[in-house]
Coordinates of N, CA, C and O and ligand atoms in Angstrom, one line a residue:
M295 N 133.4 -20.6 -17.6 CA 132.4 -19.1 -17.1 C 133.4 -18.8 -15.8 O 133.0 -19.4 -14.0
H296 N 133.2 -17.1 -15.4 CA 133.5 -16.9 -14.6 C 132.7 -16.1 -13.4 O 132.1 -15.2 -14.6
V297 N 132.8 -16.0 -12.1 CA 131.8 -15.7 -11.4 C 132.5 -14.9 -10.6 O 133.1 -15.6 -9.5
E298 N 132.0 -13.7 -10.3 CA 132.6 -12.6 -9.5 C 132.3 -13.2 -7.9 O 131.4 -13.5 -8.2
R299 N 133.1 -13.0 -7.2 CA 132.1 -13.1 -5.5 C 131.1 -13.0 -5.6 O 130.1 -12.9 -4.9
Y300 N 131.9 -11.1 -5.8 CA 129.8 -10.0 -5.1 C 129.1 -10.8 -6.1 O 127.7 -10.5 -5.8
E301 N 128.9 -11.2 -7.7 CA 127.9 -12.0 -7.8 C 126.9 -12.7 -7.5 O 125.7 -12.6 -7.5
K302 N 128.1 -13.6 -7.0 CA 127.5 -14.3 -6.6 C 126.2 -14.3 -5.2 O 125.2 -14.8 -5.3
I303 N 127.1 -13.4 -4.5 CA 126.7 -12.6 -3.7 C 125.1 -12.5 -3.6 O 123.8 -12.5 -3.3
F304 N 125.5 -11.1 -4.7 CA 124.7 -10.8 -5.2 C 123.5 -11.5 -5.9 O 121.4 -11.2 -5.2
M305 N 124.0 -12.8 -6.1 CA 122.7 -13.5 -6.9 C 122.0 -13.9 -5.4 O 120.8 -14.5 -5.6
A306 N 122.1 -14.3 -4.7 CA 121.9 -15.0 -3.4 C 121.0 -14.6 -2.6 O 119.7 -15.1 -2.3
L307 N 121.2 -13.2 -2.5 CA 120.4 -11.9 -2.4 C 119.5 -12.1 -2.5 O 117.9 -11.6 -2.2
T308 N 119.3 -12.1 -4.1 CA 117.8 -11.7 -5.0 C 117.2 -12.4 -4.7 O 115.7 -12.7 -5.1
L309 N 117.7 -14.2 -4.6 CA 117.2 -15.5 -3.9 C 115.8 -14.9 -3.0 O 114.8 -15.7 -2.6
V310 N 116.8 -14.9 -2.0 CA 116.1 -14.4 -0.2 C 115.1 -13.5 -0.3 O 114.1 -13.9 0.0
V311 N 115.3 -12.9 -1.2 CA 114.1 -11.3 -1.1 C 113.0 -12.1 -2.3 O 111.8 -11.6 -1.4
L312 N 113.1 -13.2 -2.8 CA 112.3 -13.4 -3.8 C 111.7 -14.4 -3.0 O 109.9 -14.4 -3.2
L313 N 112.4 -14.9 -2.2 CA 111.5 -16.3 -1.4 C 110.1 -16.0 0.1 O 110.0 -16.5 0.9
A314 N 111.7 -14.8 0.7 CA 110.6 -14.0 1.8 C 109.3 -13.1 1.2 O 107.9 -13.4 1.6
A315 N 109.2 -12.6 -0.3 CA 108.4 -12.7 -0.5 C 107.1 -13.2 -0.9 O 105.8 -13.2 -0.6
L316 N 107.5 -13.7 -1.3 CA 106.6 -15.5 -1.7 C 105.3 -15.3 -0.2 O 104.4 -16.6 -0.4
A317 N 107.1 -15.9 0.9 CA 106.4 -16.5 1.9 C 105.7 -15.3 2.8 O 104.7 -16.0 3.4
T318 N 105.8 -14.5 2.5 CA 104.8 -13.2 3.0 C 103.2 -13.1 2.5 O 102.4 -13.4 3.3
I319 N 103.7 -13.2 0.8 CA 102.4 -13.8 0.6 C 101.4 -15.0 0.8 O 100.0 -15.1 1.1
G320 N 102.1 -16.1 0.9 CA 101.7 -17.5 1.1 C 101.6 -17.1 2.6 O 99.9 -17.9 3.4
V321 N 101.6 -16.4 3.8 CA 101.3 -16.5 5.4 C 100.2 -15.0 5.2 O 99.2 -15.7 5.5
G322 N 100.1 -14.5 4.1 CA 99.1 -14.0 4.6 C 98.1 -14.8 4.1 O 96.3 -14.1 4.2
V323 N 98.2 -15.2 2.5 CA 96.8 -15.5 2.0 C 96.4 -17.5 3.1 O 95.0 -16.9 3.3
F324 N 97.5 -17.6 3.5 CA 97.0 -19.5 4.1 C 96.3 -19.2 5.5 O 96.0 -20.0 6.2
A325 N 97.6 -19.0 6.4 CA 97.8 -18.5 7.3 C 96.8 -17.2 8.3 O 95.6 -17.7 9.2
A326 N 97.6 -15.9 7.7 CA 96.2 -15.1 8.0 C 94.9 -15.1 7.1 O 93.8 -13.8 7.5
E327 N 94.4 -15.3 6.3 CA 93.3 -15.7 5.4 C 93.1 -13.7 5.0 O 91.8 -13.8 5.1
V328 N 93.7 -13.3 4.5 CA 93.9 -11.7 3.8 C 93.5 -12.3 2.7 O 93.9 -13.5 2.0
H329 N 92.1 -11.7 2.4 CA 92.2 -12.3 0.4 C 90.7 -10.6 0.5 O 90.3 -10.3 1.5
L330 N 90.8 -10.5 -0.8 CA 89.5 -9.6 -1.4 C 88.2 -9.9 -0.8 O 88.1 -11.0 -0.4
P331 N 87.5 -8.8 -0.5 CA 85.7 -8.9 -0.2 C 85.5 -9.6 -1.1 O 84.8 -9.7 -2.1
A332 N 84.0 -11.1 -0.6 CA 83.6 -11.3 -1.4 C 82.0 -11.0 -1.6 O 82.1 -10.8 0.4
P333 N 81.1 -11.4 -2.3 CA 79.7 -10.5 -1.8 C 79.6 -11.8 -1.0 O 79.4 -13.4 -0.9
A334 N 78.5 -11.6 0.1 CA 78.0 -12.5 1.2 C 76.3 -13.2 0.4 O 76.2 -13.9 1.1
G335 N 76.3 -12.8 -0.3 CA 74.8 -13.4 -1.1 C 74.6 -12.2 -2.6 O 75.2 -11.7 -2.7
R336 N 73.8 -13.1 -3.1 CA 72.9 -12.5 -4.4 C 71.7 -11.8 -3.6 O 71.1 -12.8 -3.3
V337 N 70.8 -11.0 -4.7 CA 69.3 -10.5 -4.8 C 70.0 -9.6 -6.0 O 70.5 -9.0 -6.5
D338 N 68.5 -10.2 -6.8 CA 67.9 -9.4 -8.2 C 67.5 -8.1 -7.4 O 66.6 -7.9 -6.9
P339 N 68.4 -7.0 -8.0 CA 67.8 -5.6 -7.5 C 66.3 -5.0 -7.9 O 66.1 -4.2 -7.2
R340 N 66.0 -6.0 -8.9 CA 64.5 -5.6 -9.7 C 63.4 -6.3 -8.2 O 62.4 -5.9 -8.4
Q341 N 64.0 -7.0 -7.5 CA 63.2 -7.8 -6.9 C 63.2 -7.4 -5.2 O 63.0 -8.7 -4.3
I342 N 64.3 -6.8 -5.4 CA 65.1 -6.5 -3.9 C 63.7 -6.6 -2.5 O 64.0 -6.9 -1.5
R343 N 62.8 -5.3 -3.5 CA 62.3 -5.4 -2.1 C 60.5 -6.7 -1.7 O 60.4 -6.4 -0.3
Q344 N 60.9 -7.8 -2.3 CA 60.3 -9.4 -2.1 C 60.8 -9.4 -1.9 O 61.3 -11.1 -2.0
T345 N 62.8 -9.6 -1.6 CA 63.5 -10.6 -1.3 C 64.0 -10.6 0.2 O 64.7 -9.0 1.0
A346 N 64.3 -11.8 0.6 CA 64.3 -11.7 2.4 C 65.8 -11.0 2.4 O 66.7 -12.0 1.6
P347 N 66.9 -10.4 3.3 CA 65.9 -9.0 4.8 C 65.7 -8.6 3.7 O 64.9 -7.8 4.6
F348 N 65.6 -8.1 2.8 CA 65.5 -7.2 2.2 C 63.9 -5.9 2.0 O 64.0 -5.1 1.3
D349 N 63.4 -7.2 2.3 CA 62.3 -6.4 2.5 C 61.3 -6.1 3.2 O 60.2 -5.3 4.0
Q350 N 62.9 -6.2 4.3 CA 62.4 -5.5 5.8 C 63.8 -4.8 5.8 O 63.4 -5.0 6.5
P351 N 63.7 -3.8 5.6 CA 64.5 -3.1 6.4 C 64.8 -2.4 7.2 O 64.1 -2.4 8.2
G352 N 66.2 -2.5 8.1 CA 65.9 -2.0 9.7 C 67.0 -2.8 10.2 O 68.0 -3.5 10.1
V353 N 67.1 -2.2 11.6 CA 67.6 -3.0 11.7 C 66.8 -4.1 13.7 O 66.1 -3.5 13.3
R354 N 67.6 -4.9 13.8 CA 67.4 -5.8 14.6 C 68.4 -7.0 14.9 O 69.4 -6.8 15.2
E355 N 67.9 -7.1 17.0 CA 68.6 -7.9 17.8 C 68.9 -9.1 17.5 O 68.0 -9.7 17.3
V356 N 70.2 -9.9 16.7 CA 69.8 -11.5 17.2 C 70.0 -12.1 17.9 O 70.5 -13.3 18.1
A357 N 71.5 -11.2 18.7 CA 71.4 -11.9 19.9 C 72.8 -10.6 21.0 O 72.5 -9.3 20.3
P358 N 72.0 -11.0 22.4 CA 72.8 -10.5 23.3 C 73.8 -9.1 22.5 O 75.3 -9.9 22.6
G359 N 73.4 -8.3 22.3 CA 74.5 -7.2 22.0 C 75.6 -7.1 20.3 O 75.6 -6.4 20.0
E360 N 74.9 -7.8 19.9 CA 74.8 -8.5 18.4 C 73.5 -7.7 17.9 O 72.4 -8.4 18.1
Y361 N 74.0 -7.0 16.5 CA 72.5 -6.5 15.5 C 72.9 -6.6 14.1 O 73.7 -7.0 14.1
E362 N 71.7 -6.5 13.8 CA 71.4 -7.3 12.5 C 71.2 -5.4 11.6 O 69.7 -6.0 11.7
A363 N 71.5 -4.8 10.3 CA 70.9 -3.8 10.0 C 71.4 -3.9 8.4 O 71.9 -4.5 7.8
V364 N 69.5 -4.2 8.3 CA 69.8 -4.7 6.8 C 69.8 -3.3 5.6 O 68.7 -2.4 6.5
I365 N 70.0 -2.5 5.4 CA 70.1 -1.1 4.8 C 70.0 -1.9 2.9 O 70.6 -2.3 1.8
I366 N 69.0 -1.1 2.0 CA 68.5 -0.9 0.6 C 69.4 0.4 0.6 O 69.4 1.4 1.3
A367 N 70.1 0.4 -0.7 CA 71.1 1.5 -0.9 C 70.5 1.9 -2.8 O 70.6 1.2 -3.1
R368 N 70.2 3.2 -2.7 CA 69.4 3.3 -4.2 C 69.5 4.7 -4.4 O 69.9 5.3 -2.8
A369 N 69.5 5.1 -5.1 CA 69.2 6.2 -5.9 C 68.0 7.0 -4.5 O 67.3 6.8 -5.9
W370 N 68.4 8.1 -4.3 CA 69.7 8.6 -4.1 C 69.7 8.8 -2.4 O 69.4 9.7 -1.6
A371 N 69.7 7.2 -1.7 CA 68.8 7.1 -0.3 C 69.5 6.0 0.7 O 69.8 5.0 -0.7
F372 N 70.0 5.8 1.7 CA 70.3 4.3 2.3 C 68.8 5.0 3.0 O 68.1 5.1 3.8
E373 N 68.8 3.3 2.8 CA 67.2 3.0 3.7 C 67.5 1.9 4.5 O 67.3 0.8 4.4
P374 N 66.7 2.1 5.7 CA 66.6 3.2 7.1 C 68.2 3.9 6.3 O 68.8 3.2 6.6
N375 N 67.8 5.8 7.1 CA 69.0 6.2 7.0 C 69.7 6.8 8.4 O 69.6 7.2 8.6
E376 N 69.0 5.8 9.3 CA 69.1 5.9 11.0 C 69.2 4.0 11.8 O 68.0 4.1 11.3
I377 N 70.0 4.2 12.4 CA 70.6 2.9 13.0 C 70.8 3.7 14.4 O 71.2 4.3 15.2
R378 N 70.0 2.9 15.0 CA 70.3 3.3 16.4 C 70.6 1.7 17.7 O 69.7 0.9 17.1
V379 N 71.6 1.9 18.2 CA 71.5 0.6 18.9 C 72.5 1.0 20.2 O 73.5 2.7 20.4
P380 N 72.5 0.4 21.1 CA 72.7 0.8 22.4 C 74.7 0.4 22.0 O 75.1 -0.1 21.4
R381 N 75.6 1.2 23.4 CA 77.2 0.7 23.3 C 77.3 -0.5 23.5 O 76.3 -0.7 24.4
G382 N 78.3 -0.3 23.0 CA 78.7 -2.0 22.5 C 78.5 -3.0 21.9 O 79.1 -4.2 22.3
S383 N 77.7 -1.9 21.8 CA 77.3 -3.4 20.7 C 77.8 -3.8 18.9 O 79.2 -3.1 18.6
T384 N 77.6 -5.0 18.6 CA 78.1 -5.5 17.2 C 77.1 -5.6 16.2 O 76.5 -6.3 16.3
V385 N 77.3 -4.5 15.3 CA 76.1 -4.7 14.1 C 77.2 -5.3 12.8 O 77.9 -4.6 12.5
R386 N 76.4 -6.0 12.1 CA 76.8 -6.9 11.3 C 76.1 -6.0 10.4 O 74.4 -6.0 10.2
F387 N 76.4 -5.1 9.1 CA 75.8 -4.3 8.1 C 75.1 -5.5 7.0 O 76.2 -6.0 6.5
R388 N 74.0 -5.4 6.2 CA 74.0 -6.5 5.4 C 73.2 -4.8 4.4 O 72.3 -4.5 4.0
V389 N 73.8 -4.7 3.1 CA 73.6 -3.6 2.3 C 73.6 -3.7 0.8 O 73.8 -4.6 0.5
A390 N 72.9 -3.9 0.0 CA 72.4 -4.1 -1.3 C 71.9 -2.8 -2.5 O 71.4 -2.2 -1.6
S391 N 72.3 -3.1 -3.5 CA 71.9 -1.3 -3.9 C 69.8 -2.6 -4.6 O 69.9 -3.3 -5.2
A392 N 69.5 -1.0 -5.1 CA 68.0 -1.4 -5.4 C 68.1 -1.1 -7.5 O 67.6 -0.9 -8.1
D393 N 69.5 -0.2 -7.7 CA 69.6 0.2 -8.5 C 71.2 0.4 -9.2 O 71.4 -0.8 -10.1
V394 N 71.7 1.3 -8.7 CA 73.5 1.5 -9.5 C 74.4 1.7 -8.2 O 74.2 0.8 -7.6
I395 N 75.9 1.2 -8.6 CA 76.6 0.9 -8.2 C 76.7 1.9 -7.1 O 76.8 3.5 -7.0
H396 N 77.2 2.0 -5.6 CA 76.9 2.4 -4.7 C 78.1 2.7 -3.7 O 78.5 1.2 -3.7
G397 N 78.4 3.0 -2.7 CA 79.4 2.9 -1.7 C 78.7 2.6 -0.2 O 77.2 3.4 0.3
F398 N 79.6 1.7 0.7 CA 79.0 2.4 2.0 C 80.2 2.9 2.8 O 81.2 1.9 3.0
L399 N 80.3 4.2 3.6 CA 81.2 4.1 4.5 C 80.8 4.5 5.7 O 79.8 4.8 5.8
V400 N 81.3 3.7 6.6 CA 81.0 4.0 7.6 C 82.1 5.2 9.0 O 83.1 4.7 9.3
E401 N 81.9 6.5 9.4 CA 83.4 7.0 9.2 C 83.5 6.4 11.0 O 82.5 5.9 12.1
N402 N 84.3 6.3 11.3 CA 85.3 6.3 12.4 C 85.2 4.7 12.3 O 85.2 4.3 13.9
T403 N 85.4 3.4 11.4 CA 85.1 2.4 11.6 C 86.4 2.4 10.6 O 86.4 2.8 9.9
N404 N 85.9 0.9 10.4 CA 87.4 0.2 9.0 C 86.0 0.0 8.1 O 86.3 -0.7 7.5
I405 N 85.4 0.2 8.7 CA 83.9 0.0 7.1 C 84.5 0.4 6.1 O 84.0 1.8 6.3
N406 N 84.2 0.1 4.8 CA 84.5 0.7 3.4 C 84.0 -0.1 2.3 O 85.3 -0.9 2.4
V407 N 82.7 0.1 1.7 CA 82.6 -1.6 1.1 C 81.9 -0.8 -0.1 O 81.1 0.5 -0.6
M408 N 82.3 -1.8 -1.1 CA 81.5 -0.8 -2.6 C 79.9 -1.6 -2.7 O 80.2 -2.4 -2.4
V409 N 78.4 -1.2 -3.2 CA 77.1 -2.2 -2.9 C 77.4 -2.3 -4.0 O 76.9 -0.9 -5.3
I410 N 77.8 -3.4 -4.9 CA 77.1 -3.7 -6.3 C 76.1 -4.1 -6.5 O 75.7 -4.9 -5.7
P411 N 74.9 -3.1 -7.8 CA 73.7 -4.4 -7.5 C 74.4 -6.0 -8.1 O 74.9 -6.3 -8.7
G412 N 72.8 -6.3 -7.6 CA 73.2 -8.0 -7.5 C 73.9 -8.9 -6.3 O 73.9 -10.3 -6.2
Q413 N 74.7 -7.8 -5.5 CA 75.4 -8.4 -4.8 C 74.6 -7.7 -3.5 O 75.3 -6.7 -3.3
V414 N 75.3 -8.9 -2.3 CA 74.7 -8.3 -0.9 C 76.3 -8.1 -0.5 O 77.1 -8.6 -0.2
A415 N 76.5 -7.2 0.3 CA 77.9 -6.5 1.0 C 77.9 -6.4 2.4 O 76.7 -6.7 2.9
E416 N 78.5 -7.6 2.4 CA 78.2 -7.3 4.7 C 79.8 -7.1 5.3 O 80.7 -7.7 5.0
V417 N 79.8 -6.1 5.9 CA 80.1 -5.8 6.7 C 80.2 -5.5 8.4 O 78.6 -5.4 8.6
A418 N 81.1 -5.8 9.0 CA 80.4 -5.7 10.9 C 82.1 -4.3 11.4 O 82.7 -4.5 11.8
A419 N 80.9 -4.0 12.5 CA 81.9 -3.1 13.8 C 80.9 -3.1 15.0 O 79.9 -3.5 15.2
R420 N 81.7 -2.9 15.7 CA 81.8 -3.1 16.9 C 81.8 -1.2 17.5 O 83.1 -0.7 17.1
F421 N 80.3 -0.9 18.1 CA 80.8 0.2 18.7 C 80.9 0.6 20.0 O 79.7 0.5 20.9
D422 N 81.8 1.1 20.3 CA 82.1 1.3 21.9 C 81.6 2.1 22.9 O 81.7 2.9 24.2
R423 N 82.0 3.6 21.9 CA 82.0 4.4 22.1 C 80.3 5.1 21.9 O 80.3 5.6 20.8
P424 N 79.6 5.9 22.5 CA 78.4 6.5 22.0 C 78.6 8.1 21.1 O 79.7 8.6 21.8
G425 N 77.9 8.4 20.5 CA 77.6 9.5 19.6 C 77.1 9.1 18.5 O 76.2 8.4 18.2
E426 N 77.6 9.5 17.3 CA 76.6 9.3 15.8 C 77.7 9.1 14.9 O 78.8 9.7 14.8
Y427 N 77.5 8.2 14.3 CA 78.7 7.9 13.2 C 77.8 8.0 12.0 O 77.0 7.5 11.5
V428 N 78.6 9.1 11.1 CA 77.8 9.3 10.1 C 78.6 7.9 8.5 O 79.3 7.2 9.5
F429 N 77.8 7.6 8.0 CA 77.9 6.9 6.8 C 76.9 6.8 5.6 O 76.6 8.5 5.5
L430 N 77.6 7.0 4.9 CA 77.6 7.8 3.5 C 78.1 6.7 1.9 O 78.3 5.7 2.4
C431 N 77.4 7.5 1.7 CA 77.8 6.8 -0.3 C 78.8 7.3 -1.4 O 78.8 8.9 -1.2
H432 N 80.3 6.5 -1.0 CA 81.4 7.2 -1.8 C 81.4 6.7 -3.0 O 82.5 7.1 -3.5
E433 N 80.5 6.3 -3.9 CA 80.8 5.7 -5.7 C 80.1 6.8 -6.2 O 78.5 7.4 -6.0
Y434 N 80.3 7.6 -7.0 CA 79.4 9.1 -7.5 C 78.3 7.8 -8.3 O 78.9 7.1 -9.2
C435 N 77.1 8.4 -7.6 CA 75.8 7.1 -8.0 C 75.0 8.2 -8.8 O 73.9 8.3 -9.3
G436 N 75.0 9.5 -9.4 CA 74.4 10.1 -10.2 C 74.3 11.8 -9.4 O 75.2 12.3 -8.4
F437 N 72.9 12.8 -9.7 CA 72.5 14.0 -9.0 C 72.3 14.4 -8.1 O 73.4 15.3 -7.3
G438 N 72.2 13.2 -6.7 CA 71.9 13.5 -6.2 C 73.0 12.7 -5.0 O 72.6 12.6 -3.3
H439 N 74.1 12.4 -5.9 CA 75.2 11.3 -4.4 C 75.4 12.6 -3.5 O 75.5 11.2 -2.2
H440 N 75.8 13.5 -3.1 CA 76.2 13.9 -2.1 C 75.2 14.4 -1.3 O 75.1 14.4 0.2
Q441 N 73.7 13.9 -1.7 CA 72.8 13.6 0.0 C 72.5 12.6 -0.2 O 71.7 12.3 0.8
M442 N 73.3 11.4 0.1 CA 72.7 9.7 0.0 C 74.2 9.4 1.4 O 75.2 9.0 1.2
F443 N 73.5 10.1 2.2 CA 74.0 9.8 3.9 C 72.7 8.9 4.9 O 71.8 9.2 4.2
G444 N 73.3 8.4 6.3 CA 72.8 8.3 7.1 C 73.5 8.1 8.1 O 74.3 8.7 8.6
K445 N 73.0 7.4 9.2 CA 74.2 8.0 10.6 C 73.6 6.7 11.7 O 72.3 5.8 11.6
V446 N 74.4 6.1 12.3 CA 74.3 5.1 13.2 C 74.3 6.0 14.7 O 75.4 6.6 15.5
I447 N 73.6 6.0 15.3 CA 72.9 6.6 16.8 C 74.3 5.3 17.2 O 73.4 4.5 18.2
V448 N 74.4 5.4 18.5 CA 75.1 4.9 19.5 C 75.1 5.2 21.3 O 75.0 6.6 21.4
E449 N 73.7 4.4 21.8 CA 73.3 5.4 23.0 C 73.9 5.0 24.5 O 74.6 3.7 24.0
Ligands
LIG783 CU1 75.3 6.5 -4.0 CU2 76.8 8.0 -4.4

């Protein structure tokens, strides 16, 4: 079988591109630890108000400058819908649904997760600039979806 020189080059380049793509995935998964968000825990939506930490929704300081915000998402509100922290704080949000699928997005941060019934969504952000950061539901959840929002107030 006769193979042209250019064909050989082309086949070699194809192999290089393929290996480069595999290497990129390998580095992403094993070195940079890029992966899909996994649920941080489980909670039965029917038992959510009796299950820690969702029996006490709200924000609390867990270490100097570090806060945990426990939020229940339900049709059609977040509980609580206002969170106050000093500037420079890191806030770890733990959000779970009491009914259907909701979303949780905090503006001007990279927080954007789905809140799936039965799963605890855990995300964190650092708030260096004082001001108000609106958070909202971005997953259509029924009649009152558009009024499902709240805010983080950074003082
Ligand atoms: Cu909850 Cu849309």
